[in-house]
Amino acid sequence: MPFVDKKTLCDEVNRRRTFAIISHPDAGKTTMTEKLLLLGGAIRLAGSVKAKKSKKFATSDWMELEKQRGISVSTSVMNFEYRNYICNLLDTPGHQDFSEDTYRTLAAADAAIMLIDAAKGVEPQTIKLFEVCKLRGIPIFTFVNKLDREARDPLELMHEIESVLGIPTYPMSWPVSSGERFRGIIERETKSLHYFEGRNTTTETAARVIPLTDKEQISSLVPEELLQEALESLEMLEMAGDDFSHEKFLKGELSPVFFGAAMTNFGVRLFLEKFLEMSPPPSAKGSSQGKIDPLSSEFSGFIFKIQANMDPKHRDRIAFLRIVSGVYEAGVNVTIPRLNREIRLTHPQQFFAQDRSTLDRAFAGDVVGIYDPGFFSIGDSLVEGGNFEFEGIPSFAPENFAVVRTTSALKRKQLLKGLVQLCQEGTVQMFVDESRAASDPVLAAVGSLQFDVLLFRLKNEYNVDCALDNLAFKHARWTNASAEEVAEAKSKTDVVTVRDMQGNYLFLFKNDFALSYFQENCPKISLFKSNSTLHGNMMKMSTDLFEE
């Protein structure tokens, strides 16, 4: 363990902020990411995720397929500094077909920014991701976006967030109208108007901040009826709303709400500064030995993401490590409890989408990349001077199934290598059907777009042209039944059994009726929607959300 005095360790850990951005697709998540990077000085011009004509793509969307489709399909990790804070920003896919990647990433976050479209309100994918954050006890900030377009009444939006998500809210700012009539936001704490002027989408136009007491200047800029409407709504909030509780917020029991327009950079700087001031430093993480304190001198961390071929020239595999405690410097020796194996870690790498740079040292809260020789798995713990495991990352029951085929028998070995590596990343899941050849695995995905990503990457990164034959299954369920019980169940029903890459049994069902029929005829066999119950190092929160 490299020597770092207690004060330096404490100071460094306390200035870290590690957070994820979650939302329903098209709520402006990747745009918000770009604007935070712009404010942090990490980029000079913000790009749009859909900027196909200008070829100026979002920084966080580095994968070629993301640029073609105009969507985010993989979590991006970006590090930047803002004033005295070190920010580890995790930009997650919004599309529900890639929700597993988002669930895995939330295990590495200490706080979440939930984006709400001001015109659409709370949407289905937002609800699901919010539930994951809530069960993990992650503090949640809400940013109501797209005020520069026509929006719903803000009081109505607040009520919807509270009733649908079941969390009290506290607006930190309040909008003065929306769309063409949008004039800015009122900051409640300072009682000032942040006046909206200019619609620059690539650089920041600094907001003009005017005290509400300066009525003459405000009246020259804002129509009286718009200002009065906003002030009356605020007065209602003051009378009916509760006071802000930082303690409740840190427990994930209260969400501070900010308003703005990420596309035109409005309200984002105010939000970023309040977010960094209010959000928690790196938190203790649960393990098989209880909570691990981030200020512990012993190094520890866990892998929440693996990405192959980020640099096509080198064909390397990078494991993304969330540091939980201690200091990471080149040469630190760690144990991987799952393998009961000790390894020596080389220089940590800091990421900015696909670009990387070498760090001298990294602290608790940081997300770093480490070279993967091929034996890391998602959920692995890396521990210095100990043998405990962190609560890990589960896989969830897929609903899409297929077998892959290639026209070239000579590329069969290449195909299998690519499949194994991409499945280890979590691109799709891979099962072995014992009634088929072992070299003919069943592929499974939560969302069908994951298959598109798989085929694209097999072609692009492994030079294998493939096609998929879809299989007529709709449900997969893990089981902890013995081999004898599984055989007996097969004799009673026409269920198909497969094993996952860890050797666990799953049953595949063609429809709801087949699933119900199985449960009636084999009542003693437990079925699970995730593999969390089968492993001690799997995230406990998933049991409540995903088990039947």
Coordinates of C-alpha atoms in Angstrom, one line a residue:
M1 CA 0.0 0.0 0.0
P2 CA 1.5 3.4 -1.0
F3 CA 1.9 5.7 1.9
V4 CA -0.6 8.6 2.0
D5 CA -1.2 10.4 5.2
K6 CA -4.7 10.4 6.7
K7 CA -5.4 14.1 6.0
T8 CA -4.4 13.8 2.3
L9 CA -6.5 10.7 1.9
C10 CA -9.5 12.3 3.6
D11 CA -9.2 15.5 1.5
E12 CA -8.9 13.6 -1.8
V13 CA -11.8 11.3 -1.1
N14 CA -14.1 14.1 0.0
R15 CA -13.6 16.1 -3.2
R16 CA -14.7 13.1 -5.4
R17 CA -18.2 13.0 -6.9
T18 CA -19.2 9.8 -8.7
F19 CA -22.7 10.0 -10.3
A20 CA -24.9 8.6 -13.1
I21 CA -27.4 10.3 -15.3
I22 CA -30.7 8.4 -15.8
S23 CA -33.8 9.1 -17.8
H24 CA -36.3 7.8 -20.4
P25 CA -34.9 7.9 -24.0
D26 CA -34.9 11.4 -25.5
A27 CA -35.2 13.3 -22.3
G28 CA -31.9 15.0 -23.1
K29 CA -29.5 12.8 -21.1
T30 CA -26.6 12.8 -23.5
T31 CA -27.1 16.5 -24.1
M32 CA -26.9 17.2 -20.4
T33 CA -23.7 15.1 -20.2
E34 CA -22.1 17.3 -23.0
K35 CA -23.1 20.5 -21.2
L36 CA -21.6 19.3 -17.9
L37 CA -18.3 18.5 -19.8
L38 CA -18.4 21.9 -21.4
L39 CA -18.7 23.6 -18.1
G40 CA -16.0 21.5 -16.6
G41 CA -13.7 22.6 -19.5
A42 CA -13.3 19.1 -20.7
I43 CA -14.6 20.0 -24.2
R44 CA -14.8 23.3 -26.0
L45 CA -17.9 22.7 -28.1
A46 CA -20.9 20.6 -27.2
G47 CA -22.1 18.1 -29.8
S48 CA -25.6 16.7 -30.3
V49 CA -26.2 13.0 -30.1
K50 CA -28.2 13.3 -33.4
A51 CA -25.8 15.6 -35.2
K52 CA -25.4 13.5 -38.3
K53 CA -25.1 16.3 -40.9
S54 CA -22.4 18.2 -39.1
K55 CA -20.6 15.0 -38.0
K56 CA -20.2 16.6 -34.6
F57 CA -21.3 13.7 -32.4
A58 CA -21.7 13.6 -28.6
T59 CA -18.4 13.0 -26.9
S60 CA -20.0 10.2 -24.8
D61 CA -21.2 8.3 -27.8
W62 CA -17.9 6.9 -29.0
M63 CA -19.0 3.6 -30.5
E64 CA -19.5 3.7 -34.3
L65 CA -22.9 2.2 -34.0
E66 CA -24.0 5.0 -31.6
K67 CA -23.0 7.5 -34.2
Q68 CA -24.9 5.7 -36.9
R69 CA -28.1 5.2 -34.8
G70 CA -28.0 8.5 -32.9
I71 CA -28.6 6.6 -29.6
S72 CA -26.4 5.7 -26.6
V73 CA -25.9 1.9 -26.4
S74 CA -23.1 1.6 -23.9
T75 CA -22.2 3.4 -20.6
S76 CA -19.5 6.0 -21.1
V77 CA -17.2 7.0 -18.3
M78 CA -15.8 10.5 -18.2
N79 CA -13.6 12.2 -15.6
F80 CA -13.4 16.0 -15.3
E81 CA -12.5 18.6 -12.7
Y82 CA -14.8 21.5 -11.7
R83 CA -13.3 24.0 -9.3
N84 CA -12.0 21.8 -6.4
Y85 CA -14.1 18.7 -7.3
I86 CA -13.1 15.6 -9.2
C87 CA -16.1 14.4 -11.1
N88 CA -16.6 10.8 -12.3
L89 CA -19.6 11.0 -14.7
L90 CA -21.3 7.8 -15.8
D91 CA -23.5 8.5 -18.9
T92 CA -25.8 5.5 -19.2
P93 CA -28.0 4.3 -22.2
G94 CA -31.6 5.5 -21.9
H95 CA -33.1 3.0 -24.2
Q96 CA -34.8 0.2 -22.3
D97 CA -33.1 -2.5 -24.5
F98 CA -29.8 -1.6 -22.8
S99 CA -31.2 -1.3 -19.3
E100 CA -28.9 -4.0 -17.9
D101 CA -25.8 -1.8 -18.7
T102 CA -27.5 1.0 -16.7
Y103 CA -28.4 -1.3 -13.7
R104 CA -24.7 -2.4 -13.6
T105 CA -23.5 1.2 -13.7
L106 CA -25.7 2.3 -10.9
A107 CA -23.8 0.0 -8.6
A108 CA -20.8 2.3 -9.0
A109 CA -22.6 5.6 -8.4
D110 CA -23.0 7.6 -5.2
A111 CA -25.7 9.9 -6.6
A112 CA -28.0 10.0 -9.6
I113 CA -29.3 12.9 -11.8
M114 CA -32.8 12.1 -13.0
L115 CA -33.8 14.0 -16.1
I116 CA -37.5 14.7 -16.7
D117 CA -38.8 16.0 -20.0
A118 CA -40.9 19.1 -19.1
A119 CA -43.5 18.3 -21.7
K120 CA -43.8 14.5 -21.1
G121 CA -43.3 14.2 -17.4
V122 CA -42.4 10.9 -15.7
E123 CA -42.0 8.1 -18.3
P124 CA -41.8 4.3 -18.0
Q125 CA -38.1 3.8 -18.2
T126 CA -37.6 6.6 -15.7
I127 CA -39.8 4.8 -13.2
K128 CA -37.8 1.5 -13.5
L129 CA -34.4 3.3 -13.1
F130 CA -35.7 5.4 -10.2
E131 CA -36.7 2.2 -8.4
V132 CA -33.2 0.8 -8.8
C133 CA -31.8 4.0 -7.3
K134 CA -34.3 4.0 -4.5
L135 CA -33.6 0.4 -3.5
R136 CA -29.9 1.2 -3.5
G137 CA -30.5 4.3 -1.3
I138 CA -28.9 6.6 -3.9
P139 CA -29.6 10.3 -3.4
I140 CA -31.5 11.5 -6.5
F141 CA -31.4 15.0 -8.0
T142 CA -34.2 15.9 -10.5
F143 CA -33.5 18.2 -13.5
V144 CA -36.7 19.2 -15.4
N145 CA -35.3 19.7 -18.9
K146 CA -36.4 21.4 -22.1
L147 CA -38.0 24.5 -20.7
D148 CA -37.1 26.3 -23.9
R149 CA -39.9 24.2 -25.5
E150 CA -43.6 24.2 -24.5
A151 CA -43.9 22.5 -21.2
R152 CA -46.5 21.3 -18.7
D153 CA -47.4 23.3 -15.6
P154 CA -44.5 23.0 -13.1
L155 CA -46.9 22.4 -10.1
E156 CA -48.5 19.6 -12.1
L157 CA -45.0 18.1 -12.8
M158 CA -44.1 18.2 -9.2
H159 CA -47.3 16.4 -8.2
E160 CA -46.7 13.8 -10.9
I161 CA -43.1 13.1 -9.7
E162 CA -44.3 12.8 -6.1
S163 CA -47.4 10.6 -6.8
V164 CA -45.9 8.3 -9.5
L165 CA -42.4 7.9 -8.0
G166 CA -43.5 8.2 -4.4
I167 CA -40.7 10.6 -3.4
P168 CA -41.3 14.1 -1.9
T169 CA -39.7 17.0 -3.9
Y170 CA -38.2 20.3 -3.1
P171 CA -37.8 22.8 -6.0
M172 CA -34.5 24.6 -5.7
S173 CA -35.5 26.9 -8.6
W174 CA -38.7 27.7 -10.4
P175 CA -39.3 28.5 -14.1
V176 CA -40.8 31.7 -15.5
S177 CA -43.0 30.2 -18.2
S178 CA -41.7 27.9 -21.0
G179 CA -41.3 27.7 -24.8
E180 CA -41.2 31.0 -26.7
R181 CA -42.3 32.8 -23.5
F182 CA -39.5 31.3 -21.3
R183 CA -37.7 34.1 -19.5
G184 CA -35.6 32.1 -17.1
I185 CA -35.7 30.6 -13.6
I186 CA -36.0 32.0 -10.1
E187 CA -33.4 30.7 -7.6
R188 CA -35.2 30.2 -4.3
E189 CA -32.2 30.4 -2.0
T190 CA -30.9 33.8 -3.3
K191 CA -34.3 35.1 -4.4
S192 CA -32.9 36.1 -7.8
L193 CA -33.9 35.7 -11.4
H194 CA -31.6 34.0 -13.8
Y195 CA -32.6 35.7 -17.0
F196 CA -32.7 33.5 -20.2
E197 CA -31.2 35.2 -23.2
G198 CA -29.7 33.7 -26.3
R199 CA -30.2 30.2 -27.6
N200 CA -26.6 29.1 -28.2
T201 CA -26.4 25.3 -28.2
T202 CA -22.6 24.8 -28.5
T203 CA -21.1 27.3 -26.0
E204 CA -22.4 28.7 -22.7
T205 CA -24.1 32.1 -22.6
A206 CA -23.7 33.3 -19.0
A207 CA -27.0 33.9 -17.3
R208 CA -27.8 37.5 -16.2
V209 CA -28.6 37.2 -12.5
I210 CA -31.0 39.9 -11.2
P211 CA -32.2 40.2 -7.5
L212 CA -36.0 40.0 -7.3
T213 CA -35.9 43.3 -5.5
D214 CA -34.7 45.0 -8.7
K215 CA -38.2 45.3 -10.0
E216 CA -37.4 48.0 -12.5
Q217 CA -34.8 45.9 -14.4
I218 CA -36.9 42.8 -14.2
S219 CA -40.1 44.5 -15.5
S220 CA -38.1 45.8 -18.6
L221 CA -37.2 42.1 -19.4
V222 CA -40.1 40.0 -18.2
P223 CA -43.8 40.6 -19.0
E224 CA -45.7 41.3 -15.7
E225 CA -48.2 38.5 -16.1
L226 CA -45.4 35.8 -16.6
L227 CA -43.5 37.0 -13.5
Q228 CA -46.6 37.1 -11.4
E229 CA -47.7 33.6 -12.4
A230 CA -44.3 32.3 -11.4
L231 CA -44.2 34.2 -8.1
E232 CA -47.7 33.0 -7.2
S233 CA -46.8 29.4 -7.8
L234 CA -43.7 29.9 -5.6
E235 CA -45.8 31.4 -2.9
M236 CA -48.1 28.3 -2.9
L237 CA -45.0 26.2 -2.6
E238 CA -43.7 28.2 0.4
M239 CA -47.1 27.8 2.2
A240 CA -47.8 24.1 1.4
G241 CA -44.4 22.6 0.9
D242 CA -42.0 21.2 3.5
D243 CA -38.6 22.6 4.4
F244 CA -35.6 21.1 2.7
S245 CA -33.9 18.3 4.7
H246 CA -30.4 17.4 3.7
E247 CA -30.6 14.3 5.8
K248 CA -33.6 13.0 4.0
F249 CA -32.0 13.8 0.6
L250 CA -28.9 11.8 1.5
K251 CA -31.1 8.8 2.4
G252 CA -32.9 9.0 -1.0
E253 CA -36.1 10.2 0.7
L254 CA -36.3 13.7 -0.9
S255 CA -35.4 14.9 -4.3
P256 CA -34.2 18.5 -4.9
V257 CA -35.6 19.7 -8.2
F258 CA -34.0 22.1 -10.7
F259 CA -35.4 23.6 -13.9
G260 CA -33.5 24.5 -17.1
A261 CA -32.8 23.7 -20.7
A262 CA -29.7 21.6 -21.4
M263 CA -29.7 22.1 -25.1
T264 CA -29.3 25.9 -24.7
N265 CA -27.0 25.6 -21.7
F266 CA -29.5 27.4 -19.4
G267 CA -29.7 26.5 -15.7
V268 CA -27.0 23.9 -16.1
R269 CA -24.2 25.8 -14.3
L270 CA -26.4 26.7 -11.4
F271 CA -27.4 23.0 -11.2
L272 CA -23.8 21.7 -11.4
E273 CA -22.6 24.0 -8.6
K274 CA -25.5 23.1 -6.3
F275 CA -25.2 19.4 -7.2
L276 CA -21.5 19.2 -6.3
E277 CA -22.1 21.1 -3.1
M278 CA -25.0 18.9 -2.0
S279 CA -24.1 15.5 -3.3
P280 CA -22.3 13.0 -1.0
P281 CA -18.6 12.1 -1.3
P282 CA -17.8 8.4 -1.9
S283 CA -20.0 6.2 0.3
A284 CA -19.3 3.0 2.1
K285 CA -20.2 -0.1 0.1
G286 CA -21.7 -3.4 1.4
S287 CA -19.5 -6.5 1.3
S288 CA -19.4 -10.0 2.8
Q289 CA -17.5 -8.4 5.8
G290 CA -20.0 -5.5 6.2
K291 CA -19.6 -1.9 5.0
I292 CA -16.2 -0.9 3.7
D293 CA -15.2 2.6 4.7
P294 CA -13.9 4.8 1.8
L295 CA -11.3 6.2 4.2
S296 CA -9.8 2.8 5.0
S297 CA -6.1 2.7 4.1
E298 CA -6.4 -0.7 2.4
F299 CA -7.2 -0.6 -1.3
S300 CA -10.4 -2.2 -2.6
G301 CA -12.8 -1.9 -5.4
F302 CA -15.1 -3.8 -7.8
I303 CA -15.5 -4.2 -11.6
F304 CA -18.9 -3.0 -12.9
K305 CA -18.2 -2.9 -16.6
I306 CA -15.9 -4.6 -19.2
Q307 CA -15.3 -3.2 -22.6
A308 CA -13.3 -4.9 -25.4
N309 CA -11.8 -3.2 -28.4
M310 CA -12.2 0.4 -27.3
D311 CA -9.0 1.0 -29.3
P312 CA -9.4 -1.0 -32.5
K313 CA -5.6 -0.8 -33.1
H314 CA -4.8 -2.7 -29.9
R315 CA -7.8 -5.0 -29.6
D316 CA -7.5 -4.7 -25.8
R317 CA -10.0 -5.4 -23.0
I318 CA -10.5 -2.8 -20.3
A319 CA -12.2 -3.5 -17.0
F320 CA -13.8 -0.4 -15.3
L321 CA -13.1 -0.4 -11.6
R322 CA -14.9 1.6 -9.0
I323 CA -12.4 2.2 -6.2
V324 CA -14.2 1.8 -2.8
S325 CA -11.3 2.4 -0.4
G326 CA -7.6 3.2 -0.2
V327 CA -5.3 4.4 -2.9
Y328 CA -4.5 2.9 -6.3
E329 CA -1.0 3.3 -7.6
A330 CA 0.9 1.1 -10.1
G331 CA 2.2 -2.0 -8.5
V332 CA -0.5 -2.5 -5.8
N333 CA -1.0 -6.3 -5.2
V334 CA -4.7 -7.4 -4.9
T335 CA -6.6 -10.6 -4.5
I336 CA -9.6 -11.6 -6.6
P337 CA -11.6 -13.7 -4.1
R338 CA -13.7 -15.4 -6.8
L339 CA -10.6 -16.9 -8.4
N340 CA -8.5 -17.0 -5.1
R341 CA -5.8 -15.4 -7.2
E342 CA -3.4 -12.6 -6.5
I343 CA -2.4 -10.1 -9.2
R344 CA -0.3 -7.0 -9.5
L345 CA -2.1 -4.0 -10.9
T346 CA -0.3 -1.7 -13.4
H347 CA -0.9 2.0 -14.0
P348 CA -4.6 3.1 -13.6
Q349 CA -6.1 4.7 -16.7
Q350 CA -8.5 7.6 -16.6
F351 CA -11.2 7.8 -19.3
F352 CA -12.9 10.4 -21.3
A353 CA -15.3 8.2 -23.5
Q354 CA -12.8 6.1 -25.5
D355 CA -9.8 8.4 -24.9
R356 CA -7.6 7.5 -22.0
S357 CA -4.7 8.8 -20.1
T358 CA -2.4 7.3 -17.4
L359 CA -2.9 8.4 -13.8
D360 CA -0.2 8.6 -11.1
R361 CA -2.7 7.6 -8.4
A362 CA -6.5 7.3 -7.9
F363 CA -8.6 7.4 -4.7
A364 CA -11.9 6.0 -3.4
G365 CA -14.7 7.2 -5.6
D366 CA -12.6 7.3 -8.7
V367 CA -13.6 5.1 -11.7
V368 CA -10.5 3.9 -13.5
G369 CA -9.7 1.5 -16.3
I370 CA -7.4 -1.5 -15.9
Y371 CA -6.1 -3.9 -18.5
D372 CA -8.0 -7.2 -18.5
P373 CA -5.9 -10.2 -19.5
G374 CA -9.1 -12.1 -20.0
F375 CA -10.0 -13.5 -16.6
F376 CA -12.0 -10.6 -15.0
S377 CA -15.8 -10.8 -14.8
I378 CA -18.4 -8.2 -14.1
G379 CA -18.9 -8.0 -10.3
D380 CA -15.4 -9.1 -9.4
S381 CA -13.9 -7.7 -6.2
L382 CA -10.2 -6.6 -6.0
V383 CA -9.0 -6.5 -2.4
E384 CA -5.6 -5.6 -0.9
G385 CA -4.8 -7.5 2.3
G386 CA -8.2 -9.2 2.6
N387 CA -10.5 -11.8 1.1
F388 CA -14.0 -10.2 1.1
E389 CA -16.4 -9.7 -1.8
F390 CA -18.6 -6.7 -2.5
E391 CA -22.2 -7.0 -3.3
G392 CA -22.0 -7.8 -7.0
I393 CA -23.9 -7.2 -10.2
P394 CA -26.8 -9.5 -11.3
S395 CA -28.0 -10.6 -14.7
F396 CA -31.7 -10.3 -15.4
A397 CA -34.1 -12.6 -17.1
P398 CA -33.9 -12.1 -20.9
E399 CA -36.9 -12.0 -23.2
N400 CA -35.3 -12.4 -26.6
F401 CA -33.5 -15.6 -27.7
A402 CA -31.6 -16.7 -30.8
V403 CA -28.8 -18.8 -32.2
V404 CA -26.0 -17.2 -34.3
R405 CA -24.7 -18.7 -37.5
T406 CA -21.9 -17.7 -39.9
T407 CA -21.5 -18.7 -43.5
S408 CA -17.8 -19.3 -43.1
A409 CA -16.8 -22.5 -41.3
L410 CA -13.2 -21.2 -41.2
K411 CA -14.3 -18.4 -38.9
R412 CA -16.1 -20.6 -36.4
K413 CA -13.2 -20.3 -33.9
Q414 CA -13.1 -16.5 -34.4
L415 CA -16.9 -16.3 -33.8
L416 CA -16.8 -18.2 -30.6
K417 CA -13.9 -16.1 -29.3
G418 CA -15.9 -13.0 -30.1
L419 CA -19.1 -14.3 -28.5
V420 CA -17.3 -15.3 -25.3
Q421 CA -15.6 -11.9 -25.0
L422 CA -18.8 -9.9 -25.8
C423 CA -20.9 -12.0 -23.3
Q424 CA -18.3 -11.4 -20.6
E425 CA -18.9 -7.7 -21.2
G426 CA -22.6 -8.2 -20.8
T427 CA -23.5 -7.2 -24.4
V428 CA -25.8 -10.3 -24.4
Q429 CA -26.1 -13.4 -22.3
M430 CA -24.9 -16.8 -23.5
F431 CA -26.4 -20.2 -22.5
V432 CA -25.5 -23.8 -23.4
D433 CA -28.4 -26.0 -24.4
E434 CA -27.3 -29.5 -23.5
S435 CA -29.4 -31.0 -26.3
R436 CA -27.4 -28.9 -28.8
A437 CA -23.7 -28.9 -29.7
A438 CA -21.6 -27.0 -27.1
S439 CA -20.3 -24.9 -30.0
D440 CA -23.9 -23.8 -30.9
P441 CA -24.9 -21.6 -27.9
V442 CA -28.2 -19.9 -27.2
L443 CA -27.9 -16.1 -27.1
A444 CA -30.3 -14.1 -24.9
A445 CA -31.0 -10.4 -24.4
V446 CA -33.2 -8.2 -22.4
G447 CA -33.9 -6.1 -25.5
S448 CA -33.7 -7.0 -29.2
L449 CA -31.4 -4.0 -30.0
Q450 CA -28.7 -5.8 -28.0
F451 CA -28.6 -8.4 -30.8
D452 CA -28.1 -5.6 -33.4
V453 CA -25.1 -4.4 -31.3
L454 CA -23.8 -8.0 -31.1
L455 CA -23.9 -8.5 -34.9
F456 CA -22.4 -5.1 -35.6
R457 CA -19.5 -5.6 -33.2
L458 CA -18.8 -9.2 -34.4
K459 CA -18.5 -7.8 -38.0
N460 CA -16.6 -4.6 -37.0
E461 CA -14.3 -5.9 -34.3
Y462 CA -13.9 -9.6 -35.1
N463 CA -14.4 -9.6 -38.9
V464 CA -17.2 -12.3 -38.7
D465 CA -20.4 -11.9 -40.8
C466 CA -23.2 -13.5 -38.9
A467 CA -27.0 -13.9 -38.9
L468 CA -29.4 -14.7 -36.1
D469 CA -32.1 -17.3 -36.1
N470 CA -34.7 -16.3 -33.5
L471 CA -35.9 -18.9 -31.0
A472 CA -39.5 -19.1 -29.9
F473 CA -39.0 -18.5 -26.2
K474 CA -40.4 -15.6 -24.2
H475 CA -39.2 -16.2 -20.6
A476 CA -36.1 -17.5 -18.9
R477 CA -36.0 -18.3 -15.2
W478 CA -33.0 -19.3 -13.1
T479 CA -33.4 -22.1 -10.6
N480 CA -31.4 -23.5 -7.6
A481 CA -32.8 -27.0 -8.1
S482 CA -30.5 -30.0 -8.2
A483 CA -29.7 -31.9 -11.4
E484 CA -32.0 -34.6 -10.3
E485 CA -34.9 -32.2 -9.7
V486 CA -34.2 -30.5 -13.1
A487 CA -34.4 -34.0 -14.8
E488 CA -37.6 -34.8 -13.1
A489 CA -39.1 -31.4 -14.1
K490 CA -38.2 -32.1 -17.7
S491 CA -39.9 -35.5 -17.6
K492 CA -43.1 -33.9 -16.4
T493 CA -43.1 -30.9 -18.8
D494 CA -41.7 -30.0 -22.2
V495 CA -39.5 -27.3 -20.7
V496 CA -36.1 -26.6 -22.2
T497 CA -33.1 -26.4 -19.8
V498 CA -29.9 -24.5 -20.4
R499 CA -26.9 -23.4 -18.3
D500 CA -25.4 -20.0 -18.0
M501 CA -21.7 -19.2 -18.2
Q502 CA -21.4 -19.8 -14.4
G503 CA -23.0 -23.3 -14.8
N504 CA -26.3 -22.3 -13.3
Y505 CA -29.5 -24.0 -14.6
L506 CA -32.2 -22.0 -16.4
F507 CA -35.6 -23.0 -17.7
L508 CA -36.8 -21.5 -21.0
F509 CA -40.5 -21.1 -21.6
K510 CA -42.3 -20.3 -24.9
N511 CA -45.1 -18.3 -23.4
D512 CA -47.0 -17.4 -20.3
F513 CA -49.1 -20.6 -20.4
A514 CA -46.0 -22.7 -20.5
L515 CA -44.6 -20.9 -17.4
S516 CA -47.8 -21.3 -15.5
Y517 CA -48.1 -24.9 -16.4
F518 CA -44.6 -25.6 -15.1
Q519 CA -45.3 -23.9 -11.8
E520 CA -48.5 -25.9 -11.3
N521 CA -46.7 -29.2 -12.1
C522 CA -43.5 -28.5 -10.3
P523 CA -44.5 -26.4 -7.3
K524 CA -41.4 -27.3 -5.3
I525 CA -39.0 -25.8 -7.8
S526 CA -38.1 -22.2 -7.2
L527 CA -37.8 -19.8 -10.2
F528 CA -35.9 -16.5 -10.2
K529 CA -35.9 -13.5 -12.6
S530 CA -32.3 -12.7 -11.8
N531 CA -29.3 -14.8 -10.8
S532 CA -28.8 -12.6 -7.7
T533 CA -30.1 -15.3 -5.3
L534 CA -27.6 -17.9 -6.6
H535 CA -24.5 -16.0 -5.7
G536 CA -23.3 -14.4 -2.4
N537 CA -21.6 -11.6 -4.3
M538 CA -24.8 -10.5 -6.3
M539 CA -26.6 -7.3 -5.5
K540 CA -29.2 -7.9 -2.8
M541 CA -31.4 -5.1 -4.0
S542 CA -32.3 -6.9 -7.2
T543 CA -34.1 -9.6 -5.3
D544 CA -36.8 -7.2 -4.1
L545 CA -37.3 -5.6 -7.6
F546 CA -37.0 -8.5 -9.9
E547 CA -37.9 -11.7 -8.1
E548 CA -41.4 -13.2 -8.3

